[in-house]
PDB file of C-alpha atoms and ligand atoms in Angstrom:
ATOM      1  CA  MET T   1       0.000   0.000   0.000  1.00 47.00           C
ATOM      2  CA  SER T   2       1.358   3.385  -0.878  1.00 62.00           C
ATOM      3  CA  PHE T   3       1.107   6.232   1.604  1.00 84.00           C
ATOM      4  CA  GLN T   4      -0.883   9.247   0.608  1.00 93.00           C
ATOM      5  CA  LYS T   5       0.860  12.550   0.785  1.00 95.00           C
ATOM      6  CA  ILE T   6      -0.668  15.668   2.280  1.00 97.00           C
ATOM      7  CA  LEU T   7       0.629  19.229   2.066  1.00 97.00           C
ATOM      8  CA  ILE T   8      -0.132  21.318   5.167  1.00 98.00           C
ATOM      9  CA  ILE T   9       0.011  25.076   4.619  1.00 98.00           C
ATOM     10  CA  GLU T  10      -0.238  26.642   8.068  1.00 97.00           C
ATOM     11  CA  ASP T  11       1.831  29.386   9.704  1.00 97.00           C
ATOM     12  CA  GLU T  12       1.191  28.436  13.337  1.00 96.00           C
ATOM     13  CA  PRO T  13       3.805  25.802  14.213  1.00 97.00           C
ATOM     14  CA  LYS T  14       1.696  24.311  16.994  1.00 96.00           C
ATOM     15  CA  VAL T  15      -1.270  23.698  14.719  1.00 96.00           C
ATOM     16  CA  ALA T  16       0.868  22.544  11.785  1.00 97.00           C
ATOM     17  CA  LEU T  17       2.815  20.050  13.888  1.00 97.00           C
ATOM     18  CA  PHE T  18      -0.341  18.789  15.573  1.00 97.00           C
ATOM     19  CA  ILE T  19      -1.847  18.029  12.148  1.00 98.00           C
ATOM     20  CA  LYS T  20       1.371  16.502  10.779  1.00 97.00           C
ATOM     21  CA  LYS T  21       1.797  14.228  13.790  1.00 97.00           C
ATOM     22  CA  GLY T  22      -1.835  13.115  13.641  1.00 97.00           C
ATOM     23  CA  LEU T  23      -1.628  12.375   9.919  1.00 97.00           C
ATOM     24  CA  GLU T  24       1.599  10.419  10.311  1.00 96.00           C
ATOM     25  CA  GLU T  25       0.033   8.347  13.073  1.00 96.00           C
ATOM     26  CA  ASN T  26      -2.656   7.500  10.544  1.00 96.00           C
ATOM     27  CA  ASN T  27      -0.224   6.403   7.839  1.00 93.00           C
ATOM     28  CA  PHE T  28      -0.058   9.522   5.746  1.00 96.00           C
ATOM     29  CA  TYR T  29       3.022  11.428   4.677  1.00 96.00           C
ATOM     30  CA  ALA T  30       2.754  15.096   5.535  1.00 97.00           C
ATOM     31  CA  ASP T  31       4.868  18.116   4.632  1.00 96.00           C
ATOM     32  CA  ILE T  32       4.487  21.495   6.277  1.00 97.00           C
ATOM     33  CA  ASP T  33       4.784  24.801   4.489  1.00 97.00           C
ATOM     34  CA  TYR T  34       4.656  27.681   6.977  1.00 97.00           C
ATOM     35  CA  ARG T  35       4.435  30.497   4.425  1.00 96.00           C
ATOM     36  CA  GLY T  36       2.452  29.317   1.418  1.00 96.00           C
ATOM     37  CA  LEU T  37       4.464  31.351  -1.058  1.00 95.00           C
ATOM     38  CA  ASN T  38       5.611  28.548  -3.377  1.00 92.00           C
ATOM     39  CA  THR T  39       2.609  26.287  -3.542  1.00 92.00           C
ATOM     40  CA  LYS T  40       2.656  26.103  -7.343  1.00 89.00           C
ATOM     41  CA  GLU T  41       6.280  24.927  -7.381  1.00 90.00           C
ATOM     42  CA  GLN T  42       5.664  22.475  -4.565  1.00 90.00           C
ATOM     43  CA  LEU T  43       2.741  20.915  -6.394  1.00 89.00           C
ATOM     44  CA  ALA T  44       4.765  20.683  -9.571  1.00 85.00           C
ATOM     45  CA  GLN T  45       7.655  18.964  -7.769  1.00 87.00           C
ATOM     46  CA  ASN T  46       5.767  16.646  -5.426  1.00 87.00           C
ATOM     47  CA  LYS T  47       2.772  14.506  -6.025  1.00 86.00           C
ATOM     48  CA  TYR T  48       0.438  15.522  -3.234  1.00 93.00           C
ATOM     49  CA  ASP T  49      -2.934  13.838  -2.802  1.00 92.00           C
ATOM     50  CA  ALA T  50      -4.553  16.654  -0.846  1.00 96.00           C
ATOM     51  CA  ILE T  51      -3.889  20.079   0.674  1.00 97.00           C
ATOM     52  CA  ILE T  52      -4.833  21.328   4.128  1.00 98.00           C
ATOM     53  CA  LEU T  53      -4.826  25.075   3.784  1.00 97.00           C
ATOM     54  CA  ASP T  54      -4.956  27.714   6.508  1.00 95.00           C
ATOM     55  CA  LEU T  55      -6.935  30.717   5.376  1.00 92.00           C
ATOM     56  CA  ASN T  56      -5.135  33.322   7.445  1.00 91.00           C
ATOM     57  CA  LEU T  57      -1.424  33.424   6.585  1.00 95.00           C
ATOM     58  CA  PRO T  58       0.772  36.460   7.157  1.00 96.00           C
ATOM     59  CA  GLU T  59       2.013  36.945   3.599  1.00 96.00           C
ATOM     60  CA  ILE T  60      -0.745  35.603   1.347  1.00 95.00           C
ATOM     61  CA  SER T  61      -4.374  34.641   1.842  1.00 93.00           C
ATOM     62  CA  GLY T  62      -5.547  31.054   1.652  1.00 94.00           C
ATOM     63  CA  TYR T  63      -8.143  32.124  -0.917  1.00 93.00           C
ATOM     64  CA  GLU T  64      -5.371  33.351  -3.195  1.00 94.00           C
ATOM     65  CA  ILE T  65      -3.424  30.115  -2.830  1.00 95.00           C
ATOM     66  CA  CYS T  66      -6.547  28.119  -3.539  1.00 94.00           C
ATOM     67  CA  ARG T  67      -7.272  30.020  -6.737  1.00 91.00           C
ATOM     68  CA  GLU T  68      -3.691  29.511  -7.903  1.00 91.00           C
ATOM     69  CA  VAL T  69      -3.873  25.802  -7.111  1.00 91.00           C
ATOM     70  CA  ARG T  70      -7.098  25.454  -9.077  1.00 87.00           C
ATOM     71  CA  LYS T  71      -5.545  27.078 -12.131  1.00 83.00           C
ATOM     72  CA  GLN T  72      -2.796  24.500 -12.081  1.00 78.00           C
ATOM     73  CA  ASN T  73      -4.518  21.411 -10.724  1.00 70.00           C
ATOM     74  CA  THR T  74      -8.264  21.259 -10.938  1.00 67.00           C
ATOM     75  CA  SER T  75      -8.801  18.065  -9.021  1.00 79.00           C
ATOM     76  CA  ILE T  76      -6.544  17.998  -5.941  1.00 90.00           C
ATOM     77  CA  PRO T  77      -8.769  18.074  -2.826  1.00 93.00           C
ATOM     78  CA  VAL T  78      -8.351  21.235  -0.731  1.00 95.00           C
ATOM     79  CA  LEU T  79      -9.549  21.411   2.868  1.00 96.00           C
ATOM     80  CA  MET T  80      -9.588  24.969   4.187  1.00 94.00           C
ATOM     81  CA  LEU T  81      -8.929  25.750   7.851  1.00 94.00           C
ATOM     82  CA  THR T  82     -10.113  28.953   9.354  1.00 87.00           C
ATOM     83  CA  ALA T  83     -11.152  30.765  12.476  1.00 83.00           C
ATOM     84  CA  LEU T  84     -13.953  32.427  10.528  1.00 76.00           C
ATOM     85  CA  SER T  85     -17.282  30.720  10.102  1.00 73.00           C
ATOM     86  CA  THR T  86     -19.856  32.982   8.520  1.00 78.00           C
ATOM     87  CA  THR T  87     -21.762  31.830   5.462  1.00 79.00           C
ATOM     88  CA  GLU T  88     -19.998  34.493   3.447  1.00 79.00           C
ATOM     89  CA  ASP T  89     -16.569  33.150   4.447  1.00 78.00           C
ATOM     90  CA  LYS T  90     -17.671  29.669   3.453  1.00 79.00           C
ATOM     91  CA  LEU T  91     -18.929  30.909   0.106  1.00 81.00           C
ATOM     92  CA  THR T  92     -15.696  32.768  -0.597  1.00 83.00           C
ATOM     93  CA  GLY T  93     -13.768  29.648   0.347  1.00 82.00           C
ATOM     94  CA  PHE T  94     -15.819  27.401  -1.892  1.00 83.00           C
ATOM     95  CA  ASP T  95     -15.807  29.946  -4.656  1.00 83.00           C
ATOM     96  CA  SER T  96     -12.011  30.072  -4.595  1.00 86.00           C
ATOM     97  CA  GLY T  97     -12.067  26.319  -5.171  1.00 87.00           C
ATOM     98  CA  ALA T  98     -11.912  24.739  -1.701  1.00 91.00           C
ATOM     99  CA  ASP T  99     -13.643  21.373  -1.394  1.00 91.00           C
ATOM    100  CA  ASP T 100     -14.333  21.500   2.296  1.00 91.00           C
ATOM    101  CA  TYR T 101     -14.072  23.849   5.221  1.00 89.00           C
ATOM    102  CA  LEU T 102     -13.157  23.279   8.860  1.00 92.00           C
ATOM    103  CA  VAL T 103     -13.456  25.919  11.554  1.00 91.00           C
ATOM    104  CA  LYS T 104     -10.757  26.210  14.240  1.00 90.00           C
ATOM    105  CA  PRO T 105     -10.550  24.922  16.880  1.00 91.00           C
ATOM    106  CA  PHE T 106     -11.340  21.434  15.594  1.00 93.00           C
ATOM    107  CA  GLU T 107     -10.792  17.910  16.768  1.00 95.00           C
ATOM    108  CA  PHE T 108      -8.186  15.969  14.857  1.00 96.00           C
ATOM    109  CA  ARG T 109     -10.543  13.062  14.213  1.00 96.00           C
ATOM    110  CA  GLU T 110     -12.916  15.416  12.412  1.00 96.00           C
ATOM    111  CA  LEU T 111     -10.109  16.684  10.210  1.00 97.00           C
ATOM    112  CA  LEU T 112      -9.079  13.102   9.511  1.00 97.00           C
ATOM    113  CA  ALA T 113     -12.632  12.058   8.600  1.00 96.00           C
ATOM    114  CA  ARG T 114     -12.952  14.987   6.226  1.00 96.00           C
ATOM    115  CA  ILE T 115      -9.608  14.384   4.557  1.00 96.00           C
ATOM    116  CA  LYS T 116     -10.445  10.723   4.089  1.00 95.00           C
ATOM    117  CA  ALA T 117     -13.822  11.619   2.577  1.00 93.00           C
ATOM    118  CA  LEU T 118     -12.161  14.050   0.148  1.00 93.00           C
ATOM    119  CA  LEU T 119      -9.539  11.502  -0.871  1.00 92.00           C
ATOM    120  CA  LYS T 120     -12.161   8.828  -1.378  1.00 88.00           C
ATOM    121  CA  ARG T 121     -14.236  11.092  -3.550  1.00 85.00           C
ATOM    122  CA  ALA T 122     -11.206  12.144  -5.592  1.00 83.00           C
ATOM    123  CA  ASN T 123     -10.369   8.484  -6.095  1.00 77.00           C
ATOM    124  CA  GLN T 124     -13.913   7.588  -7.152  1.00 72.00           C
ATOM    125  CA  ASN T 125     -13.903  10.438  -9.619  1.00 65.00           C
ATOM    126  CA  THR T 126     -10.740   9.084 -11.200  1.00 64.00           C
ATOM    127  CA  LEU T 127     -12.114   5.550 -11.385  1.00 58.00           C
ATOM    128  CA  ALA T 128     -15.476   6.605 -12.764  1.00 59.00           C
ATOM    129  CA  GLY T 129     -13.870   8.922 -15.291  1.00 60.00           C
ATOM    130  CA  ASN T 130     -16.381   9.203 -18.073  1.00 73.00           C
ATOM    131  CA  SER T 131     -18.762  11.484 -19.802  1.00 82.00           C
ATOM    132  CA  LEU T 132     -22.226  12.455 -18.575  1.00 87.00           C
ATOM    133  CA  LYS T 133     -24.688  14.002 -21.010  1.00 88.00           C
ATOM    134  CA  ILE T 134     -28.030  15.732 -21.115  1.00 91.00           C
ATOM    135  CA  ALA T 135     -29.249  17.582 -24.221  1.00 91.00           C
ATOM    136  CA  ASP T 136     -26.142  19.398 -25.537  1.00 91.00           C
ATOM    137  CA  LEU T 137     -24.539  19.615 -22.077  1.00 94.00           C
ATOM    138  CA  GLU T 138     -21.587  17.335 -21.506  1.00 91.00           C
ATOM    139  CA  LEU T 139     -19.550  16.804 -18.337  1.00 93.00           C
ATOM    140  CA  ASN T 140     -16.364  14.757 -18.267  1.00 88.00           C
ATOM    141  CA  THR T 141     -15.441  13.525 -14.799  1.00 83.00           C
ATOM    142  CA  ALA T 142     -11.917  12.519 -15.847  1.00 78.00           C
ATOM    143  CA  THR T 143     -10.834  15.734 -17.511  1.00 81.00           C
ATOM    144  CA  LYS T 144     -13.100  17.880 -15.285  1.00 87.00           C
ATOM    145  CA  THR T 145     -14.462  19.732 -18.259  1.00 90.00           C
ATOM    146  CA  VAL T 146     -17.963  20.905 -19.058  1.00 94.00           C
ATOM    147  CA  LYS T 147     -19.233  21.818 -22.501  1.00 93.00           C
ATOM    148  CA  ARG T 148     -22.541  23.191 -23.669  1.00 95.00           C
ATOM    149  CA  ASN T 149     -23.202  23.115 -27.396  1.00 91.00           C
ATOM    150  CA  ASN T 150     -19.492  22.240 -27.747  1.00 87.00           C
ATOM    151  CA  THR T 151     -18.374  25.417 -25.971  1.00 92.00           C
ATOM    152  CA  LEU T 152     -16.140  24.939 -22.930  1.00 93.00           C
ATOM    153  CA  ILE T 153     -17.657  26.334 -19.742  1.00 95.00           C
ATOM    154  CA  GLU T 154     -15.432  27.229 -16.802  1.00 93.00           C
ATOM    155  CA  LEU T 155     -16.754  26.098 -13.453  1.00 94.00           C
ATOM    156  CA  THR T 156     -15.279  26.278  -9.961  1.00 91.00           C
ATOM    157  CA  ALA T 157     -14.670  22.970  -8.182  1.00 89.00           C
ATOM    158  CA  LYS T 158     -17.890  23.323  -6.182  1.00 90.00           C
ATOM    159  CA  GLU T 159     -19.975  24.235  -9.195  1.00 94.00           C
ATOM    160  CA  PHE T 160     -18.537  21.239 -11.003  1.00 94.00           C
ATOM    161  CA  SER T 161     -19.400  18.860  -8.142  1.00 93.00           C
ATOM    162  CA  LEU T 162     -22.894  20.285  -7.939  1.00 94.00           C
ATOM    163  CA  LEU T 163     -23.462  19.886 -11.669  1.00 96.00           C
ATOM    164  CA  GLU T 164     -22.042  16.370 -11.561  1.00 94.00           C
ATOM    165  CA  LEU T 165     -24.476  15.445  -8.778  1.00 94.00           C
ATOM    166  CA  LEU T 166     -27.417  16.847 -10.760  1.00 95.00           C
ATOM    167  CA  MET T 167     -26.275  15.066 -13.936  1.00 93.00           C
ATOM    168  CA  ARG T 168     -25.824  11.735 -12.201  1.00 89.00           C
ATOM    169  CA  ASN T 169     -29.402  12.112 -10.950  1.00 89.00           C
ATOM    170  CA  LYS T 170     -30.970  13.654 -14.032  1.00 89.00           C
ATOM    171  CA  GLU T 171     -34.767  13.833 -14.054  1.00 89.00           C
ATOM    172  CA  LYS T 172     -34.820  13.217 -10.298  1.00 91.00           C
ATOM    173  CA  VAL T 173     -35.582  15.953  -7.795  1.00 94.00           C
ATOM    174  CA  ILE T 174     -32.655  16.543  -5.430  1.00 93.00           C
ATOM    175  CA  SER T 175     -33.426  18.310  -2.163  1.00 91.00           C
ATOM    176  CA  ARG T 176     -31.309  21.107  -0.731  1.00 87.00           C
ATOM    177  CA  ASN T 177     -30.409  18.904   2.213  1.00 85.00           C
ATOM    178  CA  GLU T 178     -29.161  16.179  -0.068  1.00 87.00           C
ATOM    179  CA  ILE T 179     -27.072  18.686  -1.998  1.00 90.00           C
ATOM    180  CA  ALA T 180     -25.642  20.133   1.246  1.00 86.00           C
ATOM    181  CA  GLU T 181     -24.717  16.669   2.493  1.00 84.00           C
ATOM    182  CA  LYS T 182     -23.251  15.326  -0.728  1.00 84.00           C
ATOM    183  CA  ILE T 183     -21.436  18.398  -1.991  1.00 85.00           C
ATOM    184  CA  TRP T 184     -20.457  20.213   1.188  1.00 78.00           C
ATOM    185  CA  GLU T 185     -20.663  17.340   3.680  1.00 72.00           C
ATOM    186  CA  ILE T 186     -22.031  19.912   6.041  1.00 67.00           C
ATOM    187  CA  ASN T 187     -25.452  20.480   7.469  1.00 66.00           C
ATOM    188  CA  PHE T 188     -25.927  24.150   6.828  1.00 61.00           C
ATOM    189  CA  ASP T 189     -27.752  26.169   9.428  1.00 58.00           C
ATOM    190  CA  THR T 190     -31.377  26.464   8.466  1.00 53.00           C
ATOM    191  CA  GLY T 191     -32.131  29.647   6.621  1.00 57.00           C
ATOM    192  CA  THR T 192     -28.852  29.895   4.731  1.00 66.00           C
ATOM    193  CA  ASN T 193     -29.090  30.227   0.979  1.00 80.00           C
ATOM    194  CA  VAL T 194     -25.731  28.768  -0.047  1.00 84.00           C
ATOM    195  CA  ILE T 195     -27.307  26.104  -2.250  1.00 87.00           C
ATOM    196  CA  ASP T 196     -29.578  28.593  -4.027  1.00 89.00           C
ATOM    197  CA  VAL T 197     -26.633  30.901  -4.593  1.00 90.00           C
ATOM    198  CA  TYR T 198     -24.663  28.073  -6.189  1.00 92.00           C
ATOM    199  CA  ILE T 199     -27.605  26.954  -8.315  1.00 94.00           C
ATOM    200  CA  ASN T 200     -27.782  30.506  -9.609  1.00 95.00           C
ATOM    201  CA  PHE T 201     -24.058  30.519 -10.402  1.00 94.00           C
ATOM    202  CA  LEU T 202     -24.590  27.309 -12.370  1.00 96.00           C
ATOM    203  CA  ARG T 203     -27.687  28.612 -14.146  1.00 96.00           C
ATOM    204  CA  LYS T 204     -25.782  31.654 -15.352  1.00 96.00           C
ATOM    205  CA  LYS T 205     -23.026  29.471 -16.718  1.00 96.00           C
ATOM    206  CA  ILE T 206     -24.837  26.514 -18.254  1.00 96.00           C
ATOM    207  CA  ASP T 207     -28.383  27.747 -19.008  1.00 96.00           C
ATOM    208  CA  LYS T 208     -28.109  31.457 -19.742  1.00 95.00           C
ATOM    209  CA  GLY T 209     -28.249  31.994 -23.499  1.00 94.00           C
ATOM    210  CA  TYR T 210     -29.037  28.340 -24.231  1.00 94.00           C
ATOM    211  CA  GLN T 211     -32.198  26.335 -24.959  1.00 92.00           C
ATOM    212  CA  PRO T 212     -33.657  24.215 -23.516  1.00 93.00           C
ATOM    213  CA  LYS T 213     -33.165  25.350 -19.918  1.00 95.00           C
ATOM    214  CA  LEU T 214     -31.899  22.373 -17.940  1.00 96.00           C
ATOM    215  CA  ILE T 215     -31.972  23.403 -14.274  1.00 96.00           C
ATOM    216  CA  HIS T 216     -35.484  23.528 -12.854  1.00 95.00           C
ATOM    217  CA  THR T 217     -36.591  24.590  -9.378  1.00 93.00           C
ATOM    218  CA  TYR T 218     -39.297  22.645  -7.583  1.00 91.00           C
ATOM    219  CA  ILE T 219     -40.424  25.086  -4.938  1.00 89.00           C
ATOM    220  CA  GLY T 220     -40.197  23.566  -1.469  1.00 86.00           C
ATOM    221  CA  MET T 221     -38.683  20.367  -2.858  1.00 90.00           C
ATOM    222  CA  GLY T 222     -35.379  21.069  -4.532  1.00 92.00           C
ATOM    223  CA  TYR T 223     -33.852  21.043  -7.981  1.00 95.00           C
ATOM    224  CA  VAL T 224     -33.926  18.811 -11.015  1.00 94.00           C
ATOM    225  CA  LEU T 225     -31.876  18.672 -14.176  1.00 95.00           C
ATOM    226  CA  LYS T 226     -33.975  17.764 -17.196  1.00 94.00           C
ATOM    227  CA  GLU T 227     -34.778  18.830 -20.736  1.00 90.00           C
ATOM    228  CA  SER T 228     -38.479  19.638 -20.502  1.00 78.00           C
ATOM    229  CA  GLY T 229     -40.133  22.238 -18.261  1.00 59.00           C
ATOM    230  CA  GLN T 230     -42.270  21.488 -15.227  1.00 49.00           C
TER     231      GLN T 230
HETATM  232 CA1   CA Y   1      -2.845  31.285  10.503  1.00 81.72          CA
END
């Protein structure tokens, strides 16, 4: 069995070492980067399986690093660590391409469970690498590309996961709770509109200017991806 390799970007030595030690005890390799200034180079030189990324670094923000990482490597799982926990912070994190979000202070076993879930999902995506289609919309899970009417559409990692979930369940209504669980692995506080915000991002990218519209809202029930209207 080969060990999976995690890059920890965290400026607080206590936190970084605590994570590294915990990961090593659970048979991972872990490297620490206290500054986060050369993430691109590090990813190019080492084959990391996931990144644990502190949001608040002295010289660069975690959001910035995440955006850079996504430009270079669209599929590496990124778990963001932060002391902030408002919905807006979460949205900014997800929008910059983070796959999951953990608020400090956290228990190591929660971090471990989340990292394992991200790695498992990344692995399944690789294994199931194929093309999903509805009307003229095409999503390739191996190359992480989306095309509508043969035009490439750029999506963030979260938008991609959300679209993939809808496409794998086409013509079935998916509830907000199910989306929150499967895509964010979080139970959002009631009343938050994160899912609706993301559905709107997706609509603008894959439906705006195209026919037929594919994303449909079922008020009080959820969303469905299908060719015909309600
Ligand atoms: Ca920090």
